[in-house]
């Protein structure tokens, strides 16, 4: 795929330009010898999508490794990543999408940012959730609560997926994997069937690879790198 076609397809995701930085244009009036200042708006391009996809990728990678069973002795590492990058990165991206008028992207990014905030709040001991849940049913209650939350987010992810049917295949693939990860995780939490949780972990892992590719494909342009990634 040529670089021109790649850039045109990237425009489906990042096509907004807004006036952000007003500058002063100083003009000298030679008849009077006085300087006059005129306000001029310079275009500042904002492309927040790579921030959101990068945040989603990293958190999905860590959660995938944990839920798949590959790493089980570091339970708090997912909490730090969820708060430190997943929630904040997608929140910032969502706000920027609102500023540039891309409400669909803003709604999806802020929704999934909310999941990582929710996950982090529920999992940190200081929130009190774990203590109360353990006192009222133990780990089974914890898993059912997380399962219920994930089912809710699976519904939201499916609705977002339906809204991407005219978007590039990569965007559809990301949203479909998000739906599957939440759905399998929700079923596993509510039913206690471990294999669903494992499946959710592996889907999250593949989701991270897809989201990272989208991030790189949006960032790598002829202006900043010699690497060209097709965006399809």
mmCIF file of C-alpha atoms in Angstrom:
data_model
loop_
_atom_site.group_PDB
_atom_site.id
_atom_site.type_symbol
_atom_site.label_atom_id
_atom_site.label_comp_id
_atom_site.label_asym_id
_atom_site.label_seq_id
_atom_site.Cartn_x
_atom_site.Cartn_y
_atom_site.Cartn_z
ATOM 1 C CA UNK A 1 0.000 0.000 0.000
ATOM 2 C CA UNK A 2 1.336 3.423 -0.919
ATOM 3 C CA UNK A 3 1.943 6.068 1.690
ATOM 4 C CA UNK A 4 -0.759 8.269 0.135
ATOM 5 C CA UNK A 5 -3.457 5.634 0.490
ATOM 6 C CA UNK A 6 -2.317 4.856 4.019
ATOM 7 C CA UNK A 7 -2.618 8.514 4.999
ATOM 8 C CA UNK A 8 -6.074 8.736 3.416
ATOM 9 C CA UNK A 9 -7.272 5.754 5.436
ATOM 10 C CA UNK A 10 -5.749 7.158 8.606
ATOM 11 C CA UNK A 11 -7.863 10.220 8.008
ATOM 12 C CA UNK A 12 -10.916 8.134 8.934
ATOM 13 C CA UNK A 13 -9.585 8.130 12.477
ATOM 14 C CA UNK A 14 -7.708 11.435 12.617
ATOM 15 C CA UNK A 15 -9.230 14.027 10.360
ATOM 16 C CA UNK A 16 -9.910 16.988 12.604
ATOM 17 C CA UNK A 17 -8.068 20.280 12.603
ATOM 18 C CA UNK A 18 -9.016 23.055 15.022
ATOM 19 C CA UNK A 19 -7.790 26.535 15.853
ATOM 20 C CA UNK A 20 -5.997 26.179 19.164
ATOM 21 C CA UNK A 21 -3.108 28.621 19.239
ATOM 22 C CA UNK A 22 -3.964 32.281 18.473
ATOM 23 C CA UNK A 23 -0.840 34.195 17.622
ATOM 24 C CA UNK A 24 -0.054 37.841 17.074
ATOM 25 C CA UNK A 25 0.861 39.091 13.627
ATOM 26 C CA UNK A 26 2.755 42.394 13.835
ATOM 27 C CA UNK A 27 2.373 44.669 10.795
ATOM 28 C CA UNK A 28 4.168 48.017 10.317
ATOM 29 C CA UNK A 29 2.087 50.837 8.854
ATOM 30 C CA UNK A 30 4.679 52.701 6.744
ATOM 31 C CA UNK A 31 2.496 55.776 6.378
ATOM 32 C CA UNK A 32 2.410 56.415 10.128
ATOM 33 C CA UNK A 33 5.399 54.397 11.246
ATOM 34 C CA UNK A 34 3.237 52.642 13.841
ATOM 35 C CA UNK A 35 3.035 48.934 14.486
ATOM 36 C CA UNK A 36 -0.384 47.281 14.428
ATOM 37 C CA UNK A 37 -1.094 43.904 15.939
ATOM 38 C CA UNK A 38 -3.624 41.578 14.346
ATOM 39 C CA UNK A 39 -4.828 38.335 15.856
ATOM 40 C CA UNK A 40 -4.096 35.349 13.676
ATOM 41 C CA UNK A 41 -5.159 31.786 14.322
ATOM 42 C CA UNK A 42 -2.660 29.071 13.571
ATOM 43 C CA UNK A 43 -3.908 25.578 12.977
ATOM 44 C CA UNK A 44 -2.811 23.032 15.550
ATOM 45 C CA UNK A 45 -3.572 19.466 14.625
ATOM 46 C CA UNK A 46 -4.808 17.230 17.417
ATOM 47 C CA UNK A 47 -4.760 13.478 16.855
ATOM 48 C CA UNK A 48 -5.515 11.892 20.263
ATOM 49 C CA UNK A 49 -6.430 8.415 19.004
ATOM 50 C CA UNK A 50 -2.898 6.929 19.393
ATOM 51 C CA UNK A 51 -2.936 7.901 23.089
ATOM 52 C CA UNK A 52 -6.151 5.981 23.697
ATOM 53 C CA UNK A 53 -5.133 2.938 21.685
ATOM 54 C CA UNK A 54 -1.733 2.846 23.387
ATOM 55 C CA UNK A 55 -3.303 2.994 26.837
ATOM 56 C CA UNK A 56 -5.792 0.280 25.944
ATOM 57 C CA UNK A 57 -3.037 -1.902 24.510
ATOM 58 C CA UNK A 58 -0.762 -1.779 27.553
ATOM 59 C CA UNK A 59 -3.542 -2.460 30.061
ATOM 60 C CA UNK A 60 -4.981 -5.261 27.934
ATOM 61 C CA UNK A 61 -1.502 -6.786 27.705
ATOM 62 C CA UNK A 62 -1.005 -6.847 31.491
ATOM 63 C CA UNK A 63 -4.555 -7.993 32.266
ATOM 64 C CA UNK A 64 -4.312 -10.617 29.542
ATOM 65 C CA UNK A 65 -1.142 -12.103 30.995
ATOM 66 C CA UNK A 66 -2.755 -12.204 34.429
ATOM 67 C CA UNK A 67 -6.180 -13.579 33.441
ATOM 68 C CA UNK A 68 -4.689 -16.186 31.119
ATOM 69 C CA UNK A 69 -2.745 -17.618 34.056
ATOM 70 C CA UNK A 70 0.708 -16.878 32.686
ATOM 71 C CA UNK A 71 1.392 -14.473 35.572
ATOM 72 C CA UNK A 72 -0.549 -15.022 38.798
ATOM 73 C CA UNK A 73 1.839 -14.008 41.590
ATOM 74 C CA UNK A 74 1.679 -10.245 40.889
ATOM 75 C CA UNK A 75 -1.993 -9.357 41.423
ATOM 76 C CA UNK A 76 -1.459 -5.646 42.156
ATOM 77 C CA UNK A 77 0.523 -4.897 39.002
ATOM 78 C CA UNK A 78 -2.704 -4.711 36.985
ATOM 79 C CA UNK A 79 -4.131 -2.142 39.401
ATOM 80 C CA UNK A 80 -1.196 0.224 38.970
ATOM 81 C CA UNK A 81 -1.293 -0.023 35.188
ATOM 82 C CA UNK A 82 -5.080 0.400 35.145
ATOM 83 C CA UNK A 83 -4.874 3.661 37.093
ATOM 84 C CA UNK A 84 -1.551 4.971 35.833
ATOM 85 C CA UNK A 85 -2.046 4.555 32.097
ATOM 86 C CA UNK A 86 -5.218 2.768 31.066
ATOM 87 C CA UNK A 87 -7.698 5.016 32.832
ATOM 88 C CA UNK A 88 -5.779 8.281 32.505
ATOM 89 C CA UNK A 89 -4.615 7.733 28.929
ATOM 90 C CA UNK A 90 -8.083 6.959 27.605
ATOM 91 C CA UNK A 91 -9.638 9.714 29.699
ATOM 92 C CA UNK A 92 -7.290 12.308 28.207
ATOM 93 C CA UNK A 93 -7.918 10.912 24.736
ATOM 94 C CA UNK A 94 -11.678 11.050 25.287
ATOM 95 C CA UNK A 95 -11.566 14.684 26.404
ATOM 96 C CA UNK A 96 -9.466 15.623 23.359
ATOM 97 C CA UNK A 97 -11.950 13.837 21.096
ATOM 98 C CA UNK A 98 -14.744 15.938 22.604
ATOM 99 C CA UNK A 99 -12.746 19.094 21.893
ATOM 100 C CA UNK A 100 -12.334 18.202 18.224
ATOM 101 C CA UNK A 101 -15.967 17.121 17.911
ATOM 102 C CA UNK A 102 -15.515 13.357 17.483
ATOM 103 C CA UNK A 103 -18.255 12.253 19.867
ATOM 104 C CA UNK A 104 -18.218 8.570 18.899
ATOM 105 C CA UNK A 105 -14.537 8.210 19.721
ATOM 106 C CA UNK A 106 -14.989 10.292 22.864
ATOM 107 C CA UNK A 107 -17.842 8.111 24.101
ATOM 108 C CA UNK A 108 -15.915 4.884 23.525
ATOM 109 C CA UNK A 109 -12.670 6.123 25.070
ATOM 110 C CA UNK A 110 -14.367 7.597 28.138
ATOM 111 C CA UNK A 111 -16.457 4.451 28.584
ATOM 112 C CA UNK A 112 -13.455 2.146 28.618
ATOM 113 C CA UNK A 113 -11.511 4.626 30.718
ATOM 114 C CA UNK A 114 -14.321 4.200 33.219
ATOM 115 C CA UNK A 115 -13.743 0.453 33.264
ATOM 116 C CA UNK A 116 -10.098 0.815 34.237
ATOM 117 C CA UNK A 117 -11.029 3.369 36.895
ATOM 118 C CA UNK A 118 -13.684 0.952 38.181
ATOM 119 C CA UNK A 119 -11.287 -1.994 38.157
ATOM 120 C CA UNK A 120 -8.632 -0.036 40.004
ATOM 121 C CA UNK A 121 -11.036 1.274 42.628
ATOM 122 C CA UNK A 122 -12.486 -2.175 43.266
ATOM 123 C CA UNK A 123 -9.111 -3.850 43.545
ATOM 124 C CA UNK A 124 -7.215 -1.457 45.813
ATOM 125 C CA UNK A 125 -7.634 -2.436 49.494
ATOM 126 C CA UNK A 126 -8.187 1.157 50.625
ATOM 127 C CA UNK A 127 -11.497 1.362 48.732
ATOM 128 C CA UNK A 128 -13.007 -1.191 51.104
ATOM 129 C CA UNK A 129 -14.601 -3.254 48.329
ATOM 130 C CA UNK A 130 -12.355 -6.273 48.736
ATOM 131 C CA UNK A 131 -12.828 -6.388 52.489
ATOM 132 C CA UNK A 132 -16.616 -6.201 52.304
ATOM 133 C CA UNK A 133 -16.783 -8.686 49.436
ATOM 134 C CA UNK A 134 -14.523 -11.163 51.232
ATOM 135 C CA UNK A 135 -16.702 -10.881 54.336
ATOM 136 C CA UNK A 136 -19.818 -11.605 52.279
ATOM 137 C CA UNK A 137 -18.974 -14.663 50.258
ATOM 138 C CA UNK A 138 -15.223 -14.493 49.735
ATOM 139 C CA UNK A 139 -13.609 -14.733 46.293
ATOM 140 C CA UNK A 140 -16.839 -15.971 44.751
ATOM 141 C CA UNK A 141 -18.480 -12.630 45.538
ATOM 142 C CA UNK A 142 -15.488 -10.738 44.143
ATOM 143 C CA UNK A 143 -15.623 -12.722 40.915
ATOM 144 C CA UNK A 144 -19.382 -12.261 40.553
ATOM 145 C CA UNK A 145 -19.076 -8.496 41.055
ATOM 146 C CA UNK A 146 -16.356 -8.268 38.442
ATOM 147 C CA UNK A 147 -18.370 -10.540 36.169
ATOM 148 C CA UNK A 148 -21.408 -8.269 36.423
ATOM 149 C CA UNK A 149 -19.296 -5.207 35.630
ATOM 150 C CA UNK A 150 -17.735 -6.917 32.615
ATOM 151 C CA UNK A 151 -21.108 -8.013 31.249
ATOM 152 C CA UNK A 152 -22.230 -4.393 31.364
ATOM 153 C CA UNK A 153 -19.126 -3.271 29.519
ATOM 154 C CA UNK A 154 -19.552 -6.122 27.020
ATOM 155 C CA UNK A 155 -22.947 -4.680 26.082
ATOM 156 C CA UNK A 156 -21.421 -1.231 25.630
ATOM 157 C CA UNK A 157 -18.541 -2.675 23.581
ATOM 158 C CA UNK A 158 -20.972 -4.501 21.301
ATOM 159 C CA UNK A 159 -22.918 -1.289 20.672
ATOM 160 C CA UNK A 160 -19.676 0.520 19.847
ATOM 161 C CA UNK A 161 -18.714 -2.357 17.547
ATOM 162 C CA UNK A 162 -21.972 -1.944 15.614
ATOM 163 C CA UNK A 163 -21.069 1.715 15.173
ATOM 164 C CA UNK A 164 -17.776 0.833 13.463
ATOM 165 C CA UNK A 165 -19.154 -1.283 10.616
ATOM 166 C CA UNK A 166 -18.155 1.426 8.129
ATOM 167 C CA UNK A 167 -14.798 2.051 9.779
ATOM 168 C CA UNK A 168 -11.502 0.373 8.765
ATOM 169 C CA UNK A 169 -11.163 -3.332 9.552
ATOM 170 C CA UNK A 170 -8.596 -2.676 12.289
ATOM 171 C CA UNK A 171 -11.016 -0.508 14.246
ATOM 172 C CA UNK A 172 -13.758 -3.116 13.924
ATOM 173 C CA UNK A 173 -11.335 -5.813 15.033
ATOM 174 C CA UNK A 174 -10.348 -3.866 18.153
ATOM 175 C CA UNK A 175 -13.955 -3.301 19.221
ATOM 176 C CA UNK A 176 -14.908 -6.913 18.502
ATOM 177 C CA UNK A 177 -12.016 -8.191 20.599
ATOM 178 C CA UNK A 178 -13.009 -5.786 23.379
ATOM 179 C CA UNK A 179 -16.524 -7.221 23.311
ATOM 180 C CA UNK A 180 -15.270 -10.816 23.414
ATOM 181 C CA UNK A 181 -12.833 -10.104 26.253
ATOM 182 C CA UNK A 182 -15.517 -8.478 28.407
ATOM 183 C CA UNK A 183 -18.127 -11.086 27.511
ATOM 184 C CA UNK A 184 -15.930 -14.084 28.322
ATOM 185 C CA UNK A 185 -14.658 -12.422 31.489
ATOM 186 C CA UNK A 186 -18.207 -11.625 32.565
ATOM 187 C CA UNK A 187 -19.458 -15.160 31.958
ATOM 188 C CA UNK A 188 -16.448 -16.588 33.785
ATOM 189 C CA UNK A 189 -16.995 -14.315 36.780
ATOM 190 C CA UNK A 190 -20.722 -14.996 37.072
ATOM 191 C CA UNK A 191 -20.563 -18.752 36.510
ATOM 192 C CA UNK A 192 -17.205 -19.562 38.059
ATOM 193 C CA UNK A 193 -16.076 -21.424 34.929
ATOM 194 C CA UNK A 194 -12.333 -20.818 34.883
ATOM 195 C CA UNK A 195 -11.928 -21.523 31.172
ATOM 196 C CA UNK A 196 -13.967 -18.424 30.327
ATOM 197 C CA UNK A 197 -11.577 -16.289 32.364
ATOM 198 C CA UNK A 198 -8.612 -17.889 30.623
ATOM 199 C CA UNK A 199 -10.213 -17.258 27.237
ATOM 200 C CA UNK A 200 -10.802 -13.637 28.240
ATOM 201 C CA UNK A 201 -7.136 -13.338 29.139
ATOM 202 C CA UNK A 202 -5.922 -14.632 25.804
ATOM 203 C CA UNK A 203 -8.370 -12.408 23.908
ATOM 204 C CA UNK A 204 -7.095 -9.430 25.916
ATOM 205 C CA UNK A 205 -3.560 -10.391 24.936
ATOM 206 C CA UNK A 206 -4.405 -10.481 21.204
ATOM 207 C CA UNK A 207 -6.377 -7.248 21.665
ATOM 208 C CA UNK A 208 -3.266 -5.548 22.994
ATOM 209 C CA UNK A 209 -1.332 -6.530 19.872
ATOM 210 C CA UNK A 210 -4.058 -5.174 17.600
ATOM 211 C CA UNK A 211 -4.378 -1.919 19.558
ATOM 212 C CA UNK A 212 -0.602 -1.427 19.546
ATOM 213 C CA UNK A 213 -0.561 -1.938 15.783
ATOM 214 C CA UNK A 214 -3.304 0.689 15.366
ATOM 215 C CA UNK A 215 -1.352 3.089 17.558
ATOM 216 C CA UNK A 216 1.827 2.560 15.521
ATOM 217 C CA UNK A 217 0.002 2.811 12.193
ATOM 218 C CA UNK A 218 -1.463 6.164 13.234
ATOM 219 C CA UNK A 219 1.836 7.500 14.558
ATOM 220 C CA UNK A 220 4.147 6.345 11.777
ATOM 221 C CA UNK A 221 3.886 8.904 9.002
ATOM 222 C CA UNK A 222 6.351 9.880 6.241
ATOM 223 C CA UNK A 223 7.058 13.045 8.212
ATOM 224 C CA UNK A 224 8.506 11.298 11.267
ATOM 225 C CA UNK A 225 9.690 7.823 10.292
ATOM 226 C CA UNK A 226 10.777 5.611 7.420
ATOM 227 C CA UNK A 227 8.521 2.800 8.670
ATOM 228 C CA UNK A 228 5.236 2.381 6.796
ATOM 229 C CA UNK A 229 2.410 0.320 8.239
ATOM 230 C CA UNK A 230 -0.721 -0.324 6.182
ATOM 231 C CA UNK A 231 -3.956 0.811 7.791
ATOM 232 C CA UNK A 232 -6.769 -1.370 6.526
#
